[in-house]
Short mmCIF file of C-alpha atoms and ligand atoms in Angstrom, two decimals:
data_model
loop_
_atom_site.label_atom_id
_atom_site.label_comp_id
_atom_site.label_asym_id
_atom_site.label_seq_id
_atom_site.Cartn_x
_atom_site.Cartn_y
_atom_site.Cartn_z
CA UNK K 1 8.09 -7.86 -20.42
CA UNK K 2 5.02 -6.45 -18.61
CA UNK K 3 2.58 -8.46 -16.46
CA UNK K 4 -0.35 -7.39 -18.18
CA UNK K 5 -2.93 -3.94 -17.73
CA UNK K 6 -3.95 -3.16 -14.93
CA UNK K 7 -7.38 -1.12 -15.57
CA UNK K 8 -8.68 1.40 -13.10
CA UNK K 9 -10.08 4.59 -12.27
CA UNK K 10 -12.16 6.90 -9.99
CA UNK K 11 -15.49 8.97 -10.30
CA UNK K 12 -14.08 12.35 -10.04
CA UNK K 13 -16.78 13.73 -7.40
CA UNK K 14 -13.91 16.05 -5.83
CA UNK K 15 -10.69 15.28 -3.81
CA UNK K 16 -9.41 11.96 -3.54
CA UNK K 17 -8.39 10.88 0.43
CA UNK K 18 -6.56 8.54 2.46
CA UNK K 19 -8.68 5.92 2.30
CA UNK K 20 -8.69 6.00 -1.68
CA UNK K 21 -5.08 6.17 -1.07
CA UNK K 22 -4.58 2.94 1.29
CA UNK K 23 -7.43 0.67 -0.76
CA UNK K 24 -6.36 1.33 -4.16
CA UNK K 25 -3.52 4.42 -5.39
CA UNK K 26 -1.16 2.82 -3.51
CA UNK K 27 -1.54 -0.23 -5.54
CA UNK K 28 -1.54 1.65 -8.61
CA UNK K 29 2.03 3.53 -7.82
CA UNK K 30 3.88 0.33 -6.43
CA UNK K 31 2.43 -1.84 -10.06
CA UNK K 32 3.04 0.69 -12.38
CA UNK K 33 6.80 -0.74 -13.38
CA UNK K 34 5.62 -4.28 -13.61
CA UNK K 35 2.42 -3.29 -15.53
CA UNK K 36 1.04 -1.14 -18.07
CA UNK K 37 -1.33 0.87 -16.05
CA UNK K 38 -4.78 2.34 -17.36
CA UNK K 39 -6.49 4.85 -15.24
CA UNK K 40 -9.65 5.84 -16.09
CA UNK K 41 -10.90 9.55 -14.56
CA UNK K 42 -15.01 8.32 -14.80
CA UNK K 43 -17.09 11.48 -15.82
CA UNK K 44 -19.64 9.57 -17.42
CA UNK K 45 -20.01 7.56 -14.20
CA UNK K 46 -20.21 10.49 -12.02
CA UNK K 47 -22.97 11.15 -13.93
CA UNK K 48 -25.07 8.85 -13.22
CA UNK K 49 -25.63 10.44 -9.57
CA UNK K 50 -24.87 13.73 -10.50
CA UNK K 51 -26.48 14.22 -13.61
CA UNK K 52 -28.01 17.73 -12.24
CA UNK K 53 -24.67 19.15 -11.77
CA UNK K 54 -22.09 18.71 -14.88
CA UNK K 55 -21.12 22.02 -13.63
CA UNK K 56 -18.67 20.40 -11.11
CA UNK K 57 -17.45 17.92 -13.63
CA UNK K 58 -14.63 20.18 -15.64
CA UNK K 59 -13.32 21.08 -11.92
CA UNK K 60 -13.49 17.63 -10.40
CA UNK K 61 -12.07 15.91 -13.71
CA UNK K 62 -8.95 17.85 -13.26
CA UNK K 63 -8.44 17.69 -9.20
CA UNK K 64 -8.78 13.42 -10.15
CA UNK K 65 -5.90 14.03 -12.22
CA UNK K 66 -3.82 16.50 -9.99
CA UNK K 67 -4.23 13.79 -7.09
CA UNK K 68 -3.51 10.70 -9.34
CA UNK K 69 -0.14 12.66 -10.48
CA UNK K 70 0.64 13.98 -7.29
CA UNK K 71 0.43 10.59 -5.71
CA UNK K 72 2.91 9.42 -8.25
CA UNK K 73 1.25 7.94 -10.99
CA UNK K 74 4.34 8.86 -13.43
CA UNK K 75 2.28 10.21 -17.17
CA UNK K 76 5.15 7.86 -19.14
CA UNK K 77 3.93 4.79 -17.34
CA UNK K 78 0.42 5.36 -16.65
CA UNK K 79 -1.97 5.68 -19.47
CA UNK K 80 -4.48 8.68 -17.43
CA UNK K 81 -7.54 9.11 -19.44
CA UNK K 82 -11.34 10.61 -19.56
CA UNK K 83 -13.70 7.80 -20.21
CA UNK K 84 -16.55 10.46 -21.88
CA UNK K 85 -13.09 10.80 -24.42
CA UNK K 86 -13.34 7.07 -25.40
CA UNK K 87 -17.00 6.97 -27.55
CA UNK K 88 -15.86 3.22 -27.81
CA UNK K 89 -16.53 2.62 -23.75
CA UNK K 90 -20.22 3.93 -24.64
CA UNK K 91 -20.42 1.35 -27.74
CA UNK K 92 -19.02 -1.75 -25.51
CA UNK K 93 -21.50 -0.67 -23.01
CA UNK K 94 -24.05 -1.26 -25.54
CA UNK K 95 -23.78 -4.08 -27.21
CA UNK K 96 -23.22 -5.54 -23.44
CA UNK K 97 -26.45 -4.26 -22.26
CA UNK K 98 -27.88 -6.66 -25.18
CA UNK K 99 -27.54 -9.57 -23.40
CA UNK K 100 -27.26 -8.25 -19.22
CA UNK K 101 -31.20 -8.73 -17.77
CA UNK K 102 -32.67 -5.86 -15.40
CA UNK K 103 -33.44 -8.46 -12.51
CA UNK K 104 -29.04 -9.29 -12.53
CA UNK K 105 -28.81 -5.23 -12.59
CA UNK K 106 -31.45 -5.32 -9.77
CA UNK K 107 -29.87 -7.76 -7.38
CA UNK K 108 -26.18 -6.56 -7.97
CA UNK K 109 -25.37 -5.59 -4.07
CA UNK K 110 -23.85 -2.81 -4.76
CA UNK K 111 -26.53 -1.10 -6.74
CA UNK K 112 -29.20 -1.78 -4.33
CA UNK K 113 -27.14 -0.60 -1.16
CA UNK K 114 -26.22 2.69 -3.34
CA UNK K 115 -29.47 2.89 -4.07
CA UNK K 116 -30.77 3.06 -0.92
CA UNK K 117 -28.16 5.50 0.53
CA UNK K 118 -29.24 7.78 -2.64
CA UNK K 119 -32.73 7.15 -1.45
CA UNK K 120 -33.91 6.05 -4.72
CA UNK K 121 -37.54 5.06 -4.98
CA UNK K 122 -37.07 4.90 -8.95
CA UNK K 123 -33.81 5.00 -10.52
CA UNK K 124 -31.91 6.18 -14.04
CA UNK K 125 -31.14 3.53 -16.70
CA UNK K 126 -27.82 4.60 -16.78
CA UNK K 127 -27.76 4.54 -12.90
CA UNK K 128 -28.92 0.98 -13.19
CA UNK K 129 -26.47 -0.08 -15.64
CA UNK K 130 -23.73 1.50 -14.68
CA UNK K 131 -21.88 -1.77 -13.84
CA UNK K 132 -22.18 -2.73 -17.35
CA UNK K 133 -20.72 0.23 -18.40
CA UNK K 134 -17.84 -0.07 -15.34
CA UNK K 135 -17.45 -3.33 -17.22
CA UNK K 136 -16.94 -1.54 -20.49
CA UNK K 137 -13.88 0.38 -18.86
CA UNK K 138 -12.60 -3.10 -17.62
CA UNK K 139 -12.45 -4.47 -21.06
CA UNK K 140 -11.97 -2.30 -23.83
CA UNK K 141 -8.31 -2.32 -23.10
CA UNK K 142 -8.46 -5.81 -21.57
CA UNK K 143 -6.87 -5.37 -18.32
CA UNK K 144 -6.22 -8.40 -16.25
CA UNK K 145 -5.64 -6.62 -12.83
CA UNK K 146 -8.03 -4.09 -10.98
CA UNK K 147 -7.06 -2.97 -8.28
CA UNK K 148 -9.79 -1.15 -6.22
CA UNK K 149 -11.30 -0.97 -3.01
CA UNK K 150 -13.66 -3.66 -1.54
CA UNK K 151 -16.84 -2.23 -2.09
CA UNK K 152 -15.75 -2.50 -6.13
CA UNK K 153 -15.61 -6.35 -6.14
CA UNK K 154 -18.77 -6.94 -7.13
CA UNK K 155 -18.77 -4.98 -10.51
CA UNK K 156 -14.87 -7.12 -11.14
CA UNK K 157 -17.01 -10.20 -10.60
CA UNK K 158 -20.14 -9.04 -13.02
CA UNK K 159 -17.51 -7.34 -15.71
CA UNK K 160 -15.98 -11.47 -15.28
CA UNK K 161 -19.46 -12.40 -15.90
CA UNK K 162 -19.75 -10.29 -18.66
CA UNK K 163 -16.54 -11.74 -20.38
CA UNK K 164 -17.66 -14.95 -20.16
CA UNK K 165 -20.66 -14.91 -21.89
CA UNK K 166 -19.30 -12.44 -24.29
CA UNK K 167 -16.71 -14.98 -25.07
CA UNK K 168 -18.96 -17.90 -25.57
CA UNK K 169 -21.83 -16.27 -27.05
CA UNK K 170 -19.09 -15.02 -29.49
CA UNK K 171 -15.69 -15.33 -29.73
CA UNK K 172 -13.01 -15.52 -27.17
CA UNK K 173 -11.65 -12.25 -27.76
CA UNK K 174 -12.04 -10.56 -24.36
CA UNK K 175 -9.88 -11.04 -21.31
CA UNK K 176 -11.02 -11.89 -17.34
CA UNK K 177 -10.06 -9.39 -15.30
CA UNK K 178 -9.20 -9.87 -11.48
CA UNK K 179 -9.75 -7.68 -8.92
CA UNK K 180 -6.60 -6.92 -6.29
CA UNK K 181 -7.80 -5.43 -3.02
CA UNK K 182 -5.92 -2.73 -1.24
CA UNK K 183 -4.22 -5.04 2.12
CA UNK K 184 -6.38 -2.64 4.21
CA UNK K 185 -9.57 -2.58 2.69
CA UNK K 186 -11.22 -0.06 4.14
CA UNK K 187 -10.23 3.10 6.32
CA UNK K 188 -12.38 4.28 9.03
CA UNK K 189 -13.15 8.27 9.20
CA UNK K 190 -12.28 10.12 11.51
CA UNK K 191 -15.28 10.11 13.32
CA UNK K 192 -15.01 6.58 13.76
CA UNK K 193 -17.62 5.44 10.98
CA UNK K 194 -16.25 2.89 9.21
CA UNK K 195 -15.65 4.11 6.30
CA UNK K 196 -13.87 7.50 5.20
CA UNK K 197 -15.91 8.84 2.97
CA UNK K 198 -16.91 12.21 1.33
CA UNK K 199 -20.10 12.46 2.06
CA UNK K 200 -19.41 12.03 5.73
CA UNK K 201 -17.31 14.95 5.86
CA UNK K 202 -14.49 12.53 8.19
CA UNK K 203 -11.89 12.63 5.37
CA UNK K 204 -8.04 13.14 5.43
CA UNK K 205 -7.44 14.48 1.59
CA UNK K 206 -4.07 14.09 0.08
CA UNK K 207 -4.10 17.98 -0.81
CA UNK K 208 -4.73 18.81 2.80
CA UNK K 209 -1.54 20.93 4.32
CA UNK K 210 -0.04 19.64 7.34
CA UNK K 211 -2.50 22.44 9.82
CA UNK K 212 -5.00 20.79 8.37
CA UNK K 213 -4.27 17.16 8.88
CA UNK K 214 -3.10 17.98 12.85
CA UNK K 215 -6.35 19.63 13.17
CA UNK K 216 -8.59 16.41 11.97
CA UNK K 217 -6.15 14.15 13.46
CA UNK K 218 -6.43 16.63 17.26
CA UNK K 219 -10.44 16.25 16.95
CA UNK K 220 -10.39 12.55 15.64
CA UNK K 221 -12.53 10.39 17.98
CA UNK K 222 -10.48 7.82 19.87
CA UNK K 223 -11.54 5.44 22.65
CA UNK K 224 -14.63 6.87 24.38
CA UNK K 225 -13.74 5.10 27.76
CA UNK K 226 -10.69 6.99 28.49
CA UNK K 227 -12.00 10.72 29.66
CA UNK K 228 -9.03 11.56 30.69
CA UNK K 229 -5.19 11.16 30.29
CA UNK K 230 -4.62 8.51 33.39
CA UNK K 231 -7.62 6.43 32.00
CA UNK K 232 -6.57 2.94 30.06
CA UNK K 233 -7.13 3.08 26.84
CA UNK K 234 -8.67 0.18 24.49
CA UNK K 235 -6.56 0.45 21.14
CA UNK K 236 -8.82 -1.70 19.50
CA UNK K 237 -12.28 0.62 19.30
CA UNK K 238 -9.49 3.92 19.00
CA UNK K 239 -9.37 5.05 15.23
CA UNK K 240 -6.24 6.52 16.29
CA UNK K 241 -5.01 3.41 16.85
CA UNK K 242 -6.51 2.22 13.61
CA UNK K 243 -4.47 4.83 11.70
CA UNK K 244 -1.52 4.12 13.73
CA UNK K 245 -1.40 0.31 12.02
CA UNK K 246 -2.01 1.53 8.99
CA UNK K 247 0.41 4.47 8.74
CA UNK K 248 2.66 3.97 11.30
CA UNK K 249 2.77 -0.04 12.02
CA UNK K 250 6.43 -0.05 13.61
CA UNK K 251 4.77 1.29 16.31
CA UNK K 252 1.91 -0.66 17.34
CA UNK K 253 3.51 -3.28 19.01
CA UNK K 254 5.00 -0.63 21.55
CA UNK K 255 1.91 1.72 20.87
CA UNK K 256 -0.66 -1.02 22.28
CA UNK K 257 0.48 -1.85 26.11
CA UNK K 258 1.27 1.83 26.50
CA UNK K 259 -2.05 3.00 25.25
CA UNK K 260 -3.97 0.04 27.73
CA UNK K 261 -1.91 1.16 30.78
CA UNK K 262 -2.14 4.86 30.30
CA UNK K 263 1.80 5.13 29.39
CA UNK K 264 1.07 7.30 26.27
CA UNK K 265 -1.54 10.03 26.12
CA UNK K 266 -3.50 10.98 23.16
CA UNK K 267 -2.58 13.91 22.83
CA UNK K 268 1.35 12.34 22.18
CA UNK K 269 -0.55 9.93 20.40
CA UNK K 270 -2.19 11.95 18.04
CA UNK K 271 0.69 13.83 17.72
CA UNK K 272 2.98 10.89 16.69
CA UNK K 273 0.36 10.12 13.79
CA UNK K 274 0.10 13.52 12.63
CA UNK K 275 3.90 13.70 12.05
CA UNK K 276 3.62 10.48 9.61
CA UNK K 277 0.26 11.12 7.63
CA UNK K 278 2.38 14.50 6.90
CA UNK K 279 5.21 12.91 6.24
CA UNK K 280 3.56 10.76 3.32
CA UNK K 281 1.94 13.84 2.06
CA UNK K 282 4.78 15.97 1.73
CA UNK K 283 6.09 14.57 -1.09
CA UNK K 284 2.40 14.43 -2.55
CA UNK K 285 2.44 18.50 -2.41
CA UNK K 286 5.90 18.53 -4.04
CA UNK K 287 4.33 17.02 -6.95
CA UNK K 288 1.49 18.68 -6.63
CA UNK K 289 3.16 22.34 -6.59
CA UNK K 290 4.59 21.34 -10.20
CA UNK K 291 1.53 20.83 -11.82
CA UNK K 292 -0.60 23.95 -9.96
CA UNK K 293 2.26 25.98 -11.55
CA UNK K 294 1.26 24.61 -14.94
CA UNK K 295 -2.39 23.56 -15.39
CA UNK K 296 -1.35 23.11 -18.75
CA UNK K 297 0.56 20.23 -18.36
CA UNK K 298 -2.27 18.19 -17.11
CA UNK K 299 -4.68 18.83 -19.47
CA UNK K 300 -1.78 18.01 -22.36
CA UNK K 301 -1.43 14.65 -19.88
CA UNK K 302 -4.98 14.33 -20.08
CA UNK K 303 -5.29 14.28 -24.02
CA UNK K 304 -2.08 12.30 -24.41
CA UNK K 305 -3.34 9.62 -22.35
CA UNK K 306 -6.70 9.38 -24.07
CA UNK K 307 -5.25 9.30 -27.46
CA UNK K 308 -3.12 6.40 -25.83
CA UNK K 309 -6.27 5.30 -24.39
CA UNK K 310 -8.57 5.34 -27.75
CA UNK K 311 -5.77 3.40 -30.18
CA UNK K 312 -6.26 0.26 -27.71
CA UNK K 313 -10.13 0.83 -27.58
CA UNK K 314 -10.10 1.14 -32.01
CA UNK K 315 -8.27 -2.40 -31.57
CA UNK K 316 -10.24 -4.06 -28.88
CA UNK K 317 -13.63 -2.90 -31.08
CA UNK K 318 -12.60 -4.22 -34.43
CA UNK K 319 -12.56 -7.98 -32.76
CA UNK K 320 -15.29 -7.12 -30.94
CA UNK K 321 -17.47 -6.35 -34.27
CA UNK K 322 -15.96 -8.76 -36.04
CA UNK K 323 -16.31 -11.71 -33.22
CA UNK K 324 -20.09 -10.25 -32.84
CA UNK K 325 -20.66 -10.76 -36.97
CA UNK K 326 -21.43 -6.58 -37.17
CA UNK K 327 -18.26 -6.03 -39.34
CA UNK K 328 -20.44 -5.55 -43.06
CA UNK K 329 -18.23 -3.91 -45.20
N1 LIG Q 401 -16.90 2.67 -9.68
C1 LIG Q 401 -15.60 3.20 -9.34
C2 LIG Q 401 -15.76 4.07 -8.09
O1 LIG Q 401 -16.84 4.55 -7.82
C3 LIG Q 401 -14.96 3.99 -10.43
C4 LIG Q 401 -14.73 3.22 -11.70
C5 LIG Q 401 -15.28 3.46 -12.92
C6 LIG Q 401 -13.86 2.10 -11.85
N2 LIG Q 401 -14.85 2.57 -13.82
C7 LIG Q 401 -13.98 1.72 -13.21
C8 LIG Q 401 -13.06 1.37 -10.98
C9 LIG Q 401 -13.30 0.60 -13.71
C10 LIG Q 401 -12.36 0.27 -11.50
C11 LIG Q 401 -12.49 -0.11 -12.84
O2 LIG Q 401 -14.80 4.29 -7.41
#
């Protein structure tokens, strides 16, 4: 017997990286026995920022799925699917957005912060409701588990909102989700901002070849204090160090004294993290190769997974209608 679905998904705005690794694939691969795994690939939801561009969408959707199978989402336990493929997510979304006010889509935190990094003076209607919609995804197939990274809790909380007042508005037909955090929460970049993140250009992807990941990891800021190599280090403001606990945490006990008396270098210590980020990745590009032979195969994954995806959404809608009186004939 399975736990329960677990229901989540990415905007595919190009590669995925470590830090979507660490907060939220990882969770997906080590559940994905226990539970019955729904991954949503969320073009509609790239949208909503990038409605200007759809020409990066057909690319994007497809790298989302390369990096969700390369990981080692396995296609005969994880349901992968394109939510602009499910017409049902767009009706949930709807008949949500009946009874969700603008001020609670307003003074949703994470709305208003991503509005403000977008620079928004005005914003879309489907920008402003795209946690109803995120909801939409959560509970079409009614997935009890999410797991995501932190800055995602707040749409699990609203999409809990959401099922609540669906349910006694209604009918109790829909489930309460929960979200489940990634242990690390978030990665730093390798600049040192806080967060890894596209936009930044401070990412480690999980396509990059091993040159590539020595070469961020060599120019990767680490403790600004220690010019040169018989300096002391301070492990805790080092995002070396930071990877080194996340990556490579059998060594951080011995790691930490060396780096604050000047025992290890950072050029060794560098090098020591380099050799384990590629060592996760290389059986990522294994993977990978397989499907780059045969682009095919993910696009038949793709399809599969949304038929897959569409019979739970066809089941899901007929309570829905029927709890919400709209079943006529
Ligand atoms: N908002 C998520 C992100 O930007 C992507 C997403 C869309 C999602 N629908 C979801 C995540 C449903 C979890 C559940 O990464």
């Amino acid at each position: 017997m399975k736990k329960g679905r677990i229901l989540t998904g990415d905007r595919p705005t190009g590669k995925l990286h470590l830090g979507h690794y660490v907060g939220s694939l990882e969770n997906r691969v080590r559940l994905q026995d226990e539970y019955d795994p729904f991954i949503i690939i969320a073009d509609v939801q790239a949208l909503t920022t990038n409605f200007e561009k759809p020409e990066a969408l057909k690319r994007d959707v497809h790298q989302v799925a390369e990096d969700y199978l390369a990981v080692g989402l396995d296609p005969e336990k994880a349901t992968i699917f394109v939510q602009s493929l499910v017409p049902e997510i767009a009706e949930l979304t709807i008949f949500y957005s009946m009874f969700i006010t603008v001020n609670v889509l307003r003074h949703n935190p994470t709305i208003k912060t991503e509005a403000k990094q977008y620079g928004y003076q005005d914003m879309t209607y489907g920008f402003l409701g795209y946690p109803v919609s995120q909801a939409a995804d959560i509970t079409f197939c009614k997935a009890n588990l999410v797991p995501v990274g932190a800055d995602q809790v707040p749409h699990i909380e609203f999409a809990r909102k959401i099922v609540r007042r669906f349910n006694e508005l209604y009918k109790p037909v829909l489930v309460e989700p929960e979200a489940l955090v990634g242990e690390v929460g978030r990665l730093v970049g390798t600049d040192g901002n806080a967060k890894m993140s596209k936009s930044l250009g401070n990412c480690i992807y999980l396509c990059d070849e091993p040159k590539e990941v020595e070469q961020k990891i060599c120019a990767a800021i680490t403790d600004p204090a220690r010019m040169r190599r018989d300096d002391l280090g301070h492990p805790d403001v080092c995002t070396v160090y930071a990877y080194h606990k996340v990556f490579n945490p059998g060594f951080v006990e011995e790691l930490r004294p060396q780096c604050e008396t000047a025992g290890i270098g950072c050029v060794d210590c560098k090098k020591r993290l380099t050799a384990e980020i590629n060592a996760l990745l290389e059986p990522m590009h294994e993977r990978r190769a397989k499907y780059v032979a045969k682009p095919k195969l993910v696009d038949e994954i793709l399809i599969a997974g949304t038929e897959r995806a569409r019979a739970a959404a066809r089941e899901t809608m007929a309570q829905v209608r029927e709890a919400m009186q709209i079943d006529y004939f």
